[in-house]
Short mmCIF file of C-alpha atoms and ligand atoms in Angstrom, two decimals:
data_model
loop_
_atom_site.label_atom_id
_atom_site.label_comp_id
_atom_site.label_asym_id
_atom_site.label_seq_id
_atom_site.Cartn_x
_atom_site.Cartn_y
_atom_site.Cartn_z
CA MET A 21 16.71 -24.97 -7.60
CA LYS A 22 19.27 -24.52 -4.87
CA LEU A 23 17.76 -23.49 -1.57
CA GLU A 24 19.32 -22.15 1.57
CA PRO A 25 19.56 -24.78 4.30
CA LEU A 26 16.87 -24.56 6.94
CA ILE A 27 18.15 -23.46 10.30
CA TYR A 28 17.43 -26.99 11.52
CA GLU A 29 19.85 -28.39 9.00
CA ILE A 30 22.82 -26.46 10.42
CA SER A 31 21.97 -27.52 13.96
CA VAL A 32 24.67 -29.46 15.85
CA PRO A 33 23.73 -31.19 19.12
CA GLY A 34 25.12 -29.32 22.10
CA ARG A 35 25.99 -26.13 20.23
CA CYS A 36 24.72 -22.99 21.92
CA GLY A 37 24.50 -19.29 21.11
CA VAL A 38 24.21 -17.81 24.60
CA ARG A 39 26.05 -18.06 27.88
CA LEU A 40 23.66 -17.50 30.75
CA PRO A 41 24.93 -15.91 33.99
CA GLU A 42 25.14 -17.89 37.21
CA VAL A 43 21.71 -18.19 38.78
CA ASP A 44 21.52 -15.97 41.85
CA VAL A 45 17.92 -16.72 42.84
CA PRO A 46 16.39 -19.95 44.13
CA THR A 47 15.49 -22.31 41.28
CA THR A 48 12.29 -24.29 40.83
CA ASP A 49 11.30 -26.91 38.28
CA LEU A 50 9.17 -25.88 35.32
CA PRO A 51 5.74 -27.53 35.23
CA GLN A 52 6.16 -30.77 33.26
CA ASP A 53 3.29 -30.01 30.89
CA LEU A 54 5.13 -26.91 29.65
CA LEU A 55 8.15 -28.93 28.57
CA ARG A 56 7.78 -30.31 25.08
CA ALA A 57 10.46 -32.78 24.13
CA GLU A 58 9.22 -32.93 20.54
CA LEU A 59 10.00 -29.24 19.94
CA ASP A 60 13.41 -30.11 18.53
CA LEU A 61 14.84 -26.59 18.64
CA PRO A 62 17.89 -25.88 16.49
CA GLU A 63 21.18 -25.84 18.35
CA VAL A 64 23.35 -23.20 16.74
CA SER A 65 26.00 -20.63 17.64
CA GLU A 66 25.33 -16.90 17.53
CA MET A 67 27.39 -16.64 14.37
CA ASP A 68 25.37 -19.43 12.72
CA VAL A 69 22.17 -17.56 13.45
CA ILE A 70 23.49 -14.22 12.24
CA ARG A 71 24.87 -15.65 9.02
CA HIS A 72 21.73 -17.65 8.39
CA TYR A 73 19.40 -14.69 8.64
CA VAL A 74 21.69 -12.24 6.91
CA ARG A 75 22.00 -14.71 4.01
CA LEU A 76 18.23 -15.00 3.87
CA SER A 77 17.85 -11.22 3.97
CA HIS A 78 20.14 -10.95 0.95
CA LEU A 79 17.79 -13.19 -1.02
CA ASN A 80 15.08 -10.65 -0.43
CA TYR A 81 14.44 -7.54 -2.47
CA GLY A 82 13.43 -4.23 -0.97
CA VAL A 83 13.55 -0.47 -1.54
CA ASP A 84 16.77 -0.30 0.45
CA LYS A 85 18.37 -2.63 -2.09
CA GLY A 86 17.23 -1.31 -5.43
CA PHE A 87 14.68 0.41 -7.66
CA TYR A 88 11.14 -0.77 -7.02
CA PRO A 89 8.72 0.68 -9.62
CA LEU A 90 5.70 -1.31 -8.43
CA GLY A 91 2.77 0.76 -9.75
CA SER A 92 0.11 1.93 -7.31
CA CYS A 93 2.21 0.79 -4.34
CA THR A 94 4.49 3.84 -3.97
CA MET A 95 7.57 1.90 -2.99
CA LYS A 96 9.60 5.00 -2.27
CA TYR A 97 12.58 5.34 -0.01
CA ASN A 98 11.60 5.49 3.66
CA PRO A 99 13.83 8.00 5.45
CA LYS A 100 15.59 6.41 8.41
CA VAL A 101 14.76 9.35 10.68
CA ASN A 102 11.19 7.95 10.74
CA GLU A 103 12.58 4.76 12.23
CA ASP A 104 14.51 6.66 14.89
CA ALA A 105 11.34 8.45 15.93
CA ALA A 106 9.22 5.30 16.00
CA ARG A 107 11.84 3.61 18.19
CA LEU A 108 11.91 6.33 20.85
CA PRO A 109 11.18 4.36 24.02
CA GLY A 110 8.29 6.64 24.96
CA PHE A 111 6.52 5.67 21.73
CA ALA A 112 7.75 2.13 21.14
CA GLY A 113 7.05 1.02 24.71
CA LEU A 114 3.54 2.48 25.03
CA HIS A 115 0.83 0.14 26.19
CA PRO A 116 -2.54 0.79 24.53
CA ARG A 117 -4.34 0.51 27.84
CA LEU A 118 -2.49 3.41 29.45
CA GLY A 119 -4.76 6.25 30.52
CA ILE A 120 -4.82 9.70 28.95
CA ASP A 121 -2.78 11.28 31.74
CA GLU A 122 0.12 8.95 30.92
CA THR A 123 -0.10 9.36 27.14
CA GLN A 124 -0.50 13.09 26.44
CA GLY A 125 2.56 13.09 24.15
CA ALA A 126 1.21 10.27 22.00
CA LEU A 127 -2.26 11.78 21.92
CA MET A 128 -0.83 15.15 20.90
CA LEU A 129 1.09 13.48 18.07
CA MET A 130 -2.11 11.80 16.87
CA TYR A 131 -4.08 15.03 17.18
CA TYR A 132 -1.53 16.91 15.09
CA LEU A 133 -1.47 14.15 12.51
CA GLN A 134 -5.28 14.20 12.28
CA THR A 135 -5.16 17.98 11.85
CA TRP A 136 -2.47 17.89 9.16
CA LEU A 137 -4.18 15.13 7.21
CA ALA A 138 -7.39 17.17 7.32
CA GLU A 139 -5.45 20.19 6.05
CA ILE A 140 -3.73 18.29 3.22
CA SER A 141 -7.06 16.83 2.04
CA GLY A 142 -9.16 19.95 2.58
CA MET A 143 -11.44 17.89 4.83
CA LYS A 144 -12.89 18.63 8.25
CA GLY A 145 -12.10 15.52 10.27
CA VAL A 146 -9.89 12.45 10.28
CA SER A 147 -9.89 9.08 12.01
CA LEU A 148 -6.56 7.29 12.29
CA GLN A 149 -8.08 3.92 13.10
CA PRO A 150 -8.08 2.02 9.78
CA ALA A 151 -5.07 -0.27 9.48
CA ALA A 152 -4.86 -0.33 5.69
CA GLY A 153 -6.04 1.50 2.61
CA ALA A 154 -8.74 -1.08 1.99
CA GLN A 155 -9.96 -0.68 5.56
CA GLY A 156 -10.06 3.09 5.12
CA GLU A 157 -12.25 2.55 2.07
CA PHE A 158 -14.45 0.18 4.00
CA SER A 159 -14.87 2.78 6.75
CA GLY A 160 -15.68 5.52 4.25
CA ILE A 161 -18.32 3.48 2.46
CA LEU A 162 -19.90 2.44 5.77
CA MET A 163 -20.03 6.15 6.64
CA ILE A 164 -21.82 6.94 3.37
CA ARG A 165 -24.22 4.08 3.97
CA LYS A 166 -24.97 5.20 7.50
CA TYR A 167 -25.38 8.81 6.38
CA HIS A 168 -28.21 7.81 4.02
CA LEU A 169 -29.82 5.45 6.54
CA ASP A 170 -29.64 8.18 9.17
CA ARG A 171 -31.67 10.44 6.85
CA GLY A 172 -34.21 7.66 6.57
CA ASP A 173 -33.26 6.92 2.98
CA GLY A 174 -32.94 3.14 2.74
CA LYS A 175 -33.16 2.72 -1.01
CA ARG A 176 -29.65 3.91 -1.83
CA THR A 177 -27.86 0.61 -2.28
CA ARG A 178 -25.65 1.20 -5.30
CA ILE A 179 -22.10 2.52 -5.56
CA LEU A 180 -20.76 3.63 -8.93
CA VAL A 181 -17.23 2.41 -9.64
CA PRO A 182 -15.36 3.26 -12.87
CA ASN A 183 -13.54 0.35 -14.49
CA SER A 184 -10.26 2.21 -13.98
CA ALA A 185 -10.68 1.97 -10.19
CA HIS A 186 -8.37 0.09 -7.90
CA GLY A 187 -9.55 -3.47 -7.31
CA THR A 188 -10.20 -2.77 -3.65
CA ASN A 189 -12.98 -0.30 -4.58
CA PRO A 190 -15.51 -2.86 -5.86
CA ALA A 191 -14.36 -5.27 -3.13
CA THR A 192 -15.05 -2.62 -0.47
CA THR A 193 -18.48 -1.93 -1.90
CA SER A 194 -19.44 -5.59 -1.74
CA MET A 195 -18.03 -5.97 1.76
CA ALA A 196 -20.22 -3.06 2.86
CA GLY A 197 -23.26 -4.89 1.52
CA LEU A 198 -23.81 -2.51 -1.38
CA GLU A 199 -24.06 -3.17 -5.08
CA VAL A 200 -21.24 -2.32 -7.48
CA VAL A 201 -22.24 -0.55 -10.69
CA GLU A 202 -19.29 -0.61 -13.04
CA LEU A 203 -18.86 2.45 -15.25
CA PRO A 204 -16.97 2.27 -18.55
CA SER A 205 -14.10 4.61 -19.42
CA ASP A 206 -14.08 6.62 -22.61
CA GLU A 207 -11.33 6.32 -25.24
CA ASN A 208 -9.16 8.80 -23.32
CA GLY A 209 -9.31 6.83 -20.09
CA ASP A 210 -11.72 9.27 -18.43
CA VAL A 211 -15.09 8.29 -16.98
CA ASP A 212 -17.72 7.91 -19.70
CA LEU A 213 -19.93 10.85 -18.73
CA ALA A 214 -22.99 9.68 -20.63
CA ALA A 215 -22.87 6.30 -18.89
CA LEU A 216 -22.38 8.03 -15.55
CA ARG A 217 -25.36 10.33 -16.03
CA ALA A 218 -27.52 7.40 -17.14
CA ALA A 219 -26.61 5.51 -13.95
CA CYS A 220 -27.38 8.40 -11.60
CA ASP A 221 -30.72 8.04 -9.81
CA ASP A 222 -32.14 7.92 -6.31
CA THR A 223 -30.74 4.44 -5.64
CA VAL A 224 -27.15 5.69 -5.84
CA ALA A 225 -25.47 5.90 -2.44
CA GLY A 226 -22.34 7.34 -3.95
CA MET A 227 -19.37 6.90 -6.23
CA MET A 228 -15.88 5.64 -5.51
CA ILE A 229 -13.23 7.04 -7.74
CA THR A 230 -9.51 6.35 -7.64
CA VAL A 231 -7.50 9.54 -8.18
CA PRO A 232 -5.32 9.41 -10.17
CA SER A 233 -7.01 6.42 -11.78
CA THR A 234 -5.14 3.16 -12.06
CA LEU A 235 -4.16 4.34 -15.54
CA GLY A 236 -2.15 7.00 -13.70
CA LEU A 237 -4.43 9.65 -15.17
CA PHE A 238 -6.21 12.55 -13.59
CA GLU A 239 -9.89 12.53 -14.54
CA ARG A 240 -10.41 15.54 -16.80
CA HIS A 241 -14.12 15.90 -16.11
CA MET A 242 -13.75 15.63 -12.35
CA LEU A 243 -16.05 18.54 -11.57
CA GLU A 244 -18.78 17.26 -13.90
CA VAL A 245 -18.48 13.80 -12.36
CA ILE A 246 -18.86 15.19 -8.84
CA GLU A 247 -21.75 17.39 -9.93
CA ALA A 248 -23.60 14.48 -11.53
CA VAL A 249 -23.31 12.29 -8.43
CA HIS A 250 -24.19 15.07 -6.01
CA GLY A 251 -27.03 16.00 -8.32
CA CYS A 252 -28.75 12.68 -7.69
CA GLY A 253 -28.12 12.80 -3.95
CA GLY A 254 -25.06 10.50 -3.88
CA LEU A 255 -21.81 11.17 -2.05
CA MET A 256 -18.31 11.14 -3.51
CA TYR A 257 -15.60 8.83 -2.19
CA MET A 258 -12.04 9.44 -3.30
CA ASP A 259 -9.52 6.62 -3.12
CA GLY A 260 -6.55 8.72 -2.03
CA ALA A 261 -4.02 5.91 -1.64
CA ASN A 262 -1.95 7.75 -4.22
CA MET A 263 -1.95 11.27 -2.79
CA ASN A 264 1.72 11.15 -3.75
CA ALA A 265 0.49 12.61 -7.03
CA MET A 266 -1.24 15.70 -5.64
CA MET A 267 -0.19 16.77 -2.15
CA GLY A 268 -0.03 20.53 -1.89
CA VAL A 269 -1.54 20.87 -5.35
CA LEU A 270 -5.12 19.67 -5.03
CA LYS A 271 -7.29 19.32 -1.94
CA PRO A 272 -10.04 16.78 -2.62
CA GLY A 273 -12.32 18.37 -0.03
CA GLU A 274 -12.20 21.68 -1.88
CA ILE A 275 -13.49 20.28 -5.16
CA GLY A 276 -16.42 18.46 -3.59
CA PHE A 277 -15.27 15.07 -2.35
CA ASP A 278 -17.11 14.03 0.79
CA VAL A 279 -14.81 11.33 2.11
CA MET A 280 -11.48 9.73 1.24
CA HIS A 281 -8.69 7.67 2.69
CA TYR A 282 -4.93 8.00 2.76
CA ASN A 283 -2.32 5.29 2.64
CA LEU A 284 0.26 6.47 5.15
CA HIS A 285 2.34 3.45 4.20
CA LYS A 286 2.59 4.77 0.66
CA THR A 287 2.43 8.56 0.52
CA PHE A 288 3.92 9.19 3.94
CA SER A 289 6.77 6.74 3.55
CA THR A 290 6.19 4.18 6.23
CA PRO A 291 7.72 0.85 5.20
CA HIS A 292 5.29 -1.71 3.81
CA GLY A 293 5.16 -4.87 1.79
CA GLY A 294 4.34 -8.49 2.34
CA GLY A 295 1.01 -7.57 3.87
CA GLY A 296 1.78 -4.85 6.33
CA PRO A 297 1.96 -2.95 8.50
CA GLY A 298 -0.40 -0.39 7.07
CA SER A 299 -2.33 2.69 8.03
CA GLY A 300 -5.30 4.05 6.09
CA PRO A 301 -6.75 7.10 7.86
CA VAL A 302 -10.13 8.22 6.62
CA ALA A 303 -10.90 11.93 6.13
CA CYS A 304 -14.31 13.52 5.60
CA ASN A 305 -16.15 16.81 5.27
CA GLU A 306 -18.61 18.41 7.71
CA LYS A 307 -21.54 16.29 6.54
CA LEU A 308 -19.91 13.00 7.48
CA LEU A 309 -18.07 14.07 10.65
CA PRO A 310 -20.56 12.44 13.04
CA PHE A 311 -20.07 9.07 11.31
CA LEU A 312 -16.26 8.77 11.53
CA PRO A 313 -14.97 5.54 13.04
CA GLY A 314 -13.76 6.21 16.54
CA PRO A 315 -12.67 7.03 19.04
CA ILE A 316 -10.65 9.88 17.58
CA VAL A 317 -8.36 12.25 19.47
CA ALA A 318 -9.87 15.56 20.60
CA GLU A 319 -8.93 18.51 22.79
CA ILE A 320 -11.00 17.88 25.87
CA GLU A 321 -9.75 20.93 27.79
CA PRO A 322 -8.39 23.99 26.02
CA GLY A 323 -4.84 25.11 26.74
CA ASP A 324 -3.62 28.59 27.60
CA ASP A 325 -0.30 30.45 27.72
CA GLU A 326 1.05 28.15 30.41
CA GLN A 327 -0.63 24.81 29.75
CA PRO A 328 -0.99 22.82 26.54
CA PRO A 329 -4.52 21.54 25.92
CA LEU A 330 -5.56 18.25 27.46
CA TYR A 331 -6.08 15.59 24.79
CA GLY A 332 -8.45 12.68 25.16
CA TRP A 333 -10.72 10.33 23.24
CA HIS A 334 -13.94 11.32 21.54
CA MET A 335 -16.51 9.02 19.96
CA PRO A 336 -18.30 10.84 17.12
CA GLU A 337 -22.02 10.85 17.94
CA LYS A 338 -23.23 8.62 15.09
CA SER A 339 -19.95 6.78 14.58
CA ILE A 340 -19.88 3.61 12.49
CA GLY A 341 -17.96 2.30 15.52
CA ARG A 342 -14.48 0.90 15.88
CA VAL A 343 -12.76 -0.63 12.90
CA LYS A 344 -9.58 -1.60 14.73
CA ALA A 345 -8.61 -2.71 18.20
CA PHE A 346 -7.07 0.10 20.22
CA HIS A 347 -5.81 3.08 18.23
CA GLY A 348 -4.62 2.05 14.79
CA ASN A 349 -1.06 1.10 13.91
CA PHE A 350 0.58 3.65 16.17
CA GLY A 351 4.15 3.07 14.95
CA MET A 352 3.03 4.03 11.45
CA LEU A 353 1.47 7.20 12.81
CA VAL A 354 4.76 8.23 14.41
CA ARG A 355 6.58 7.66 11.13
CA ALA A 356 4.02 9.65 9.12
CA TYR A 357 4.09 12.49 11.66
CA THR A 358 7.88 12.59 11.42
CA TYR A 359 7.78 12.56 7.64
CA ILE A 360 5.33 15.46 7.48
CA ARG A 361 7.35 17.51 9.98
CA GLU A 362 10.58 16.81 8.11
CA ASN A 363 9.11 17.96 4.81
CA GLY A 364 6.78 20.73 5.87
CA GLY A 365 4.08 21.99 3.49
CA PRO A 366 6.37 23.10 0.65
CA GLY A 367 8.35 19.87 0.98
CA LEU A 368 5.22 17.76 0.57
CA ARG A 369 4.28 19.74 -2.51
CA ASP A 370 7.75 19.06 -3.93
CA VAL A 371 7.26 15.35 -3.21
CA SER A 372 4.28 15.39 -5.55
CA TYR A 373 5.97 17.59 -8.16
CA TYR A 374 8.90 15.20 -8.37
CA ALA A 375 6.77 12.05 -8.27
CA VAL A 376 4.81 13.35 -11.28
CA LEU A 377 7.93 14.64 -13.03
CA ASN A 378 9.73 11.30 -12.65
CA ALA A 379 6.78 9.32 -13.99
CA ASN A 380 6.44 11.62 -17.00
CA TYR A 381 10.18 11.45 -17.60
CA VAL A 382 10.24 7.63 -17.74
CA LEU A 383 7.11 7.67 -19.89
CA ALA A 384 8.83 10.03 -22.34
CA LEU A 385 11.86 7.72 -22.54
CA LEU A 386 9.74 4.64 -23.24
CA ARG A 387 6.77 5.71 -25.34
CA ASP A 388 8.55 5.03 -28.63
CA THR A 389 9.50 1.49 -27.61
CA TYR A 390 6.40 0.33 -25.75
CA HIS A 391 2.78 0.95 -26.64
CA VAL A 392 1.13 3.35 -24.21
CA PRO A 393 -2.62 3.06 -24.80
CA TYR A 394 -3.72 6.20 -22.94
CA ASP A 395 -0.77 8.38 -23.76
CA ARG A 396 -1.06 11.78 -22.16
CA PHE A 397 0.43 13.71 -19.24
CA CYS A 398 0.35 11.24 -16.38
CA GLY A 399 0.24 11.48 -12.61
CA HIS A 400 2.62 9.57 -10.38
CA GLU A 401 2.55 6.48 -12.62
CA PHE A 402 1.71 5.30 -16.11
CA VAL A 403 0.59 2.10 -17.79
CA MET A 404 2.08 0.60 -20.94
CA GLU A 405 1.56 -2.68 -22.78
CA GLY A 406 4.01 -5.53 -22.42
CA ARG A 407 3.44 -6.92 -25.90
CA TRP A 408 4.27 -6.25 -29.53
CA LYS A 409 2.54 -7.46 -32.69
CA ASP A 410 5.90 -8.47 -34.15
CA ALA A 411 7.04 -10.39 -31.05
CA PRO A 412 4.39 -13.09 -30.75
CA GLY A 413 4.36 -15.08 -27.54
CA ILE A 414 5.91 -12.33 -25.40
CA HIS A 415 3.81 -11.36 -22.40
CA ALA A 416 4.08 -8.68 -19.75
CA LEU A 417 5.12 -11.39 -17.31
CA ASP A 418 8.16 -12.28 -19.46
CA ILE A 419 9.31 -8.67 -19.43
CA SER A 420 8.89 -8.45 -15.68
CA LYS A 421 10.78 -11.67 -15.05
CA ARG A 422 13.59 -10.52 -17.31
CA LEU A 423 13.82 -7.23 -15.39
CA MET A 424 14.73 -9.29 -12.32
CA ASP A 425 17.84 -10.52 -14.12
CA TYR A 426 18.91 -6.90 -14.42
CA GLY A 427 18.41 -6.31 -10.71
CA TYR A 428 15.06 -4.50 -10.75
CA HIS A 429 11.84 -5.25 -8.97
CA PRO A 430 9.14 -5.75 -11.64
CA PRO A 431 6.38 -3.20 -12.15
CA THR A 432 2.79 -4.11 -11.37
CA ASN A 433 1.55 -6.65 -13.94
CA TYR A 434 -1.86 -7.22 -15.51
CA PHE A 435 -3.44 -4.26 -13.76
CA PRO A 436 -5.52 -2.30 -14.59
CA LEU A 437 -7.58 -4.88 -16.42
CA ILE A 438 -8.61 -2.45 -19.15
CA VAL A 439 -5.07 -2.50 -20.60
CA PRO A 440 -4.01 -5.82 -22.13
CA GLU A 441 -0.66 -7.13 -20.84
CA ALA A 442 -0.44 -4.09 -18.56
CA LEU A 443 2.81 -2.94 -17.02
CA MET A 444 2.14 -0.23 -14.46
CA ILE A 445 5.22 1.79 -13.59
CA GLU A 446 5.55 4.13 -10.61
CA PRO A 447 9.07 5.47 -10.26
CA THR A 448 8.37 7.68 -7.17
CA GLU A 449 10.08 10.97 -6.36
CA THR A 450 12.98 9.50 -4.44
CA GLU A 451 14.81 8.12 -7.48
CA SER A 452 17.62 9.95 -9.25
CA LYS A 453 17.79 10.73 -12.96
CA GLU A 454 20.63 8.19 -13.28
CA THR A 455 18.43 5.41 -11.88
CA LEU A 456 15.53 6.34 -14.15
CA ASP A 457 17.79 6.52 -17.22
CA ALA A 458 19.31 3.13 -16.46
CA PHE A 459 15.88 1.57 -15.89
CA ALA A 460 14.48 2.92 -19.17
CA GLU A 461 17.60 1.78 -21.01
CA THR A 462 17.14 -1.72 -19.55
CA LEU A 463 13.52 -1.84 -20.69
CA LYS A 464 14.68 -0.90 -24.19
CA THR A 465 17.27 -3.67 -24.08
CA ILE A 466 14.56 -6.12 -23.04
CA ALA A 467 12.36 -4.94 -25.92
CA ARG A 468 15.23 -5.75 -28.29
CA GLU A 469 15.72 -9.15 -26.67
CA ALA A 470 12.00 -9.85 -26.99
CA HIS A 471 12.31 -9.53 -30.76
CA GLU A 472 15.72 -11.14 -31.24
CA ASN A 473 15.94 -13.79 -28.56
CA PRO A 474 12.50 -14.40 -27.02
CA GLU A 475 13.68 -17.53 -25.18
CA LEU A 476 15.79 -15.31 -22.96
CA LEU A 477 12.58 -13.74 -21.71
CA HIS A 478 10.53 -16.91 -21.54
CA GLU A 479 13.09 -18.59 -19.31
CA ALA A 480 13.78 -15.59 -17.11
CA PRO A 481 14.67 -15.01 -14.36
CA HIS A 482 18.04 -16.70 -14.72
CA ILE A 483 20.04 -15.37 -11.81
CA THR A 484 17.60 -15.27 -8.90
CA PRO A 485 17.80 -17.92 -6.13
CA VAL A 486 14.41 -19.27 -7.22
CA GLY A 487 13.52 -19.46 -10.91
CA ARG A 488 10.09 -18.95 -12.42
CA VAL A 489 7.54 -20.37 -10.03
CA ASP A 490 4.34 -22.07 -11.05
CA GLU A 491 1.95 -19.31 -10.02
CA VAL A 492 -1.18 -21.28 -10.84
CA LEU A 493 -0.08 -24.19 -8.66
CA ALA A 494 0.99 -21.80 -5.91
CA ALA A 495 -2.46 -20.21 -5.90
CA LYS A 496 -4.37 -23.48 -6.16
CA GLN A 497 -2.36 -25.42 -3.60
CA LEU A 498 -1.51 -22.85 -1.03
CA VAL A 499 1.01 -24.29 1.42
CA LEU A 500 1.31 -22.11 4.48
CA CYS A 501 3.21 -24.37 6.83
CA CYS A 502 6.80 -25.49 6.84
CA VAL A 503 7.27 -28.84 5.08
CA PRO A 504 10.50 -30.39 3.83
CA ILE A 505 11.31 -28.33 0.77
CA PRO A 506 13.43 -30.60 -1.51
CA ASP A 507 10.42 -32.73 -2.48
CA TRP A 508 8.32 -29.85 -3.73
CA ALA A 509 9.61 -29.92 -7.25
CA GLU A 510 8.71 -33.61 -7.76
CA GLN A 511 5.44 -33.99 -5.95
CA PRO A 512 3.39 -31.15 -4.56
CA PRO A 513 2.64 -31.84 -0.90
CA THR A 514 -0.92 -32.77 -0.13
CA LEU A 515 -2.07 -31.34 3.14
CA SER A 516 -5.51 -31.75 4.56
CA THR A 517 -5.71 -28.02 5.34
CA GLN A 518 -5.15 -26.94 1.75
CA SER A 519 -7.69 -24.72 0.15
CA ALA A 520 -9.11 -26.00 -3.10
C1 LIG B 14 -2.70 0.33 -2.39
C2 LIG B 14 -4.00 0.83 -2.80
C3 LIG B 14 -5.16 0.47 -2.09
C4 LIG B 14 -5.19 -0.53 -0.97
O1 LIG B 14 -4.36 -0.22 0.10
P1 LIG B 14 -3.99 -1.36 1.15
O2 LIG B 14 -3.27 -0.64 2.24
O3 LIG B 14 -3.13 -2.33 0.43
O4 LIG B 14 -5.26 -1.98 1.63
C5 LIG B 14 -6.34 1.03 -2.51
N1 LIG B 14 -6.40 1.87 -3.55
C6 LIG B 14 -5.31 2.22 -4.26
C7 LIG B 14 -5.43 3.18 -5.42
C8 LIG B 14 -4.06 1.72 -3.91
O5 LIG B 14 -2.98 2.06 -4.63
#
């Protein structure tokens, strides 16, 4: 494979990218122990640097470059006005240690965002602290745990998790020191009610349910599920990472959910990928308010006709504590605030209408070509199989890799686990009909290729800068530091820090 040169390789001794002004203050020598001769910094011109990084950026793929139907991740277009707002110097330059008298604007923004997120979810309170969806889940489950312990009920140690849940749900449960009880799905992809009822007893702390499920489906017995869990004294957690499917249509708090999280970096269009940055606010009803992670923003002095209220920090009385240093990922909060204000209530409802419409449209175009195991009206995404009986040897991975040749980011692969060779497709509301038509047409072309010329798929991708990587080796011999690249293909580097 041909790789871009490292910036060190285009270095020329003596070349320089900046011209510093004449020194107009007295000079002193730097302490010798700060000078490191071995640093070997690249010597390059400004143009070298610009071209180097722009070239690298072109090798990358992102929502600003093309369609990105990565299921469950909501890779929708992030309006640039969000970026303008987040870069306003008063926000971007804030230091987290500033006092409340210097940060009333930022606190007001956070207070409004808390209030709107409570409104959208039908919940009573919100904490903006969690820095990711998974951390929002973790906070919510700790709140449930503390709620039971606070009532003096120490035997509730089990959390029910349907097998169509997002993988973070069982992980969260274990991290919180509770036991995962996996519930089967019925043949329609809904929770198996008989199994649920059999599992409900006085050791159940609660249930975590992903809505829509990772099959992209809305649970059809939702009210019975909630009733069964509440009936045995458990609380209901909703994984709301994909509120994109229901904003302005369904308020989880109104149908009985006790606590949930949002993914601002999905539903509220703050850019994400490659591990961050994220924001996973947690929202809860009256019962759990005292347990919210904190501090949260509160009105500490009411306003009147002349004065706005004074905002400050409030630690809920039985809080599970802090889950993040300072006040969450503030830049993400500014973007989400901007997005909500830009759209308004009706706009957010339209976001969900179009997200669901687009997913159902692509599903309708593809259901005759690909097998869709739970084929019914879907939410913001759907799951189909990447395999055919009459195309032996073709896997979901081959289809995804081939999509890259056509300029698309692959869908989510091999998830959920209950669908063999799963391809999970989330088109999002920001894509046009032309894009969706072209994408579906490409998937049909690939289906034809899979039957007529399977090698094309097995060897894909053909046109990307890096071909098919050895994913097993990459996972087993994780190399996190920079080593000379050309040798990789022949002999994997052996580093003492490698994980086994
Ligand atoms: C993305 C996602 C999560 C996890 O969110 P992170 O911010 O990646 O931690 C949890 N649940 C569902 C349903 C998701 O789609």
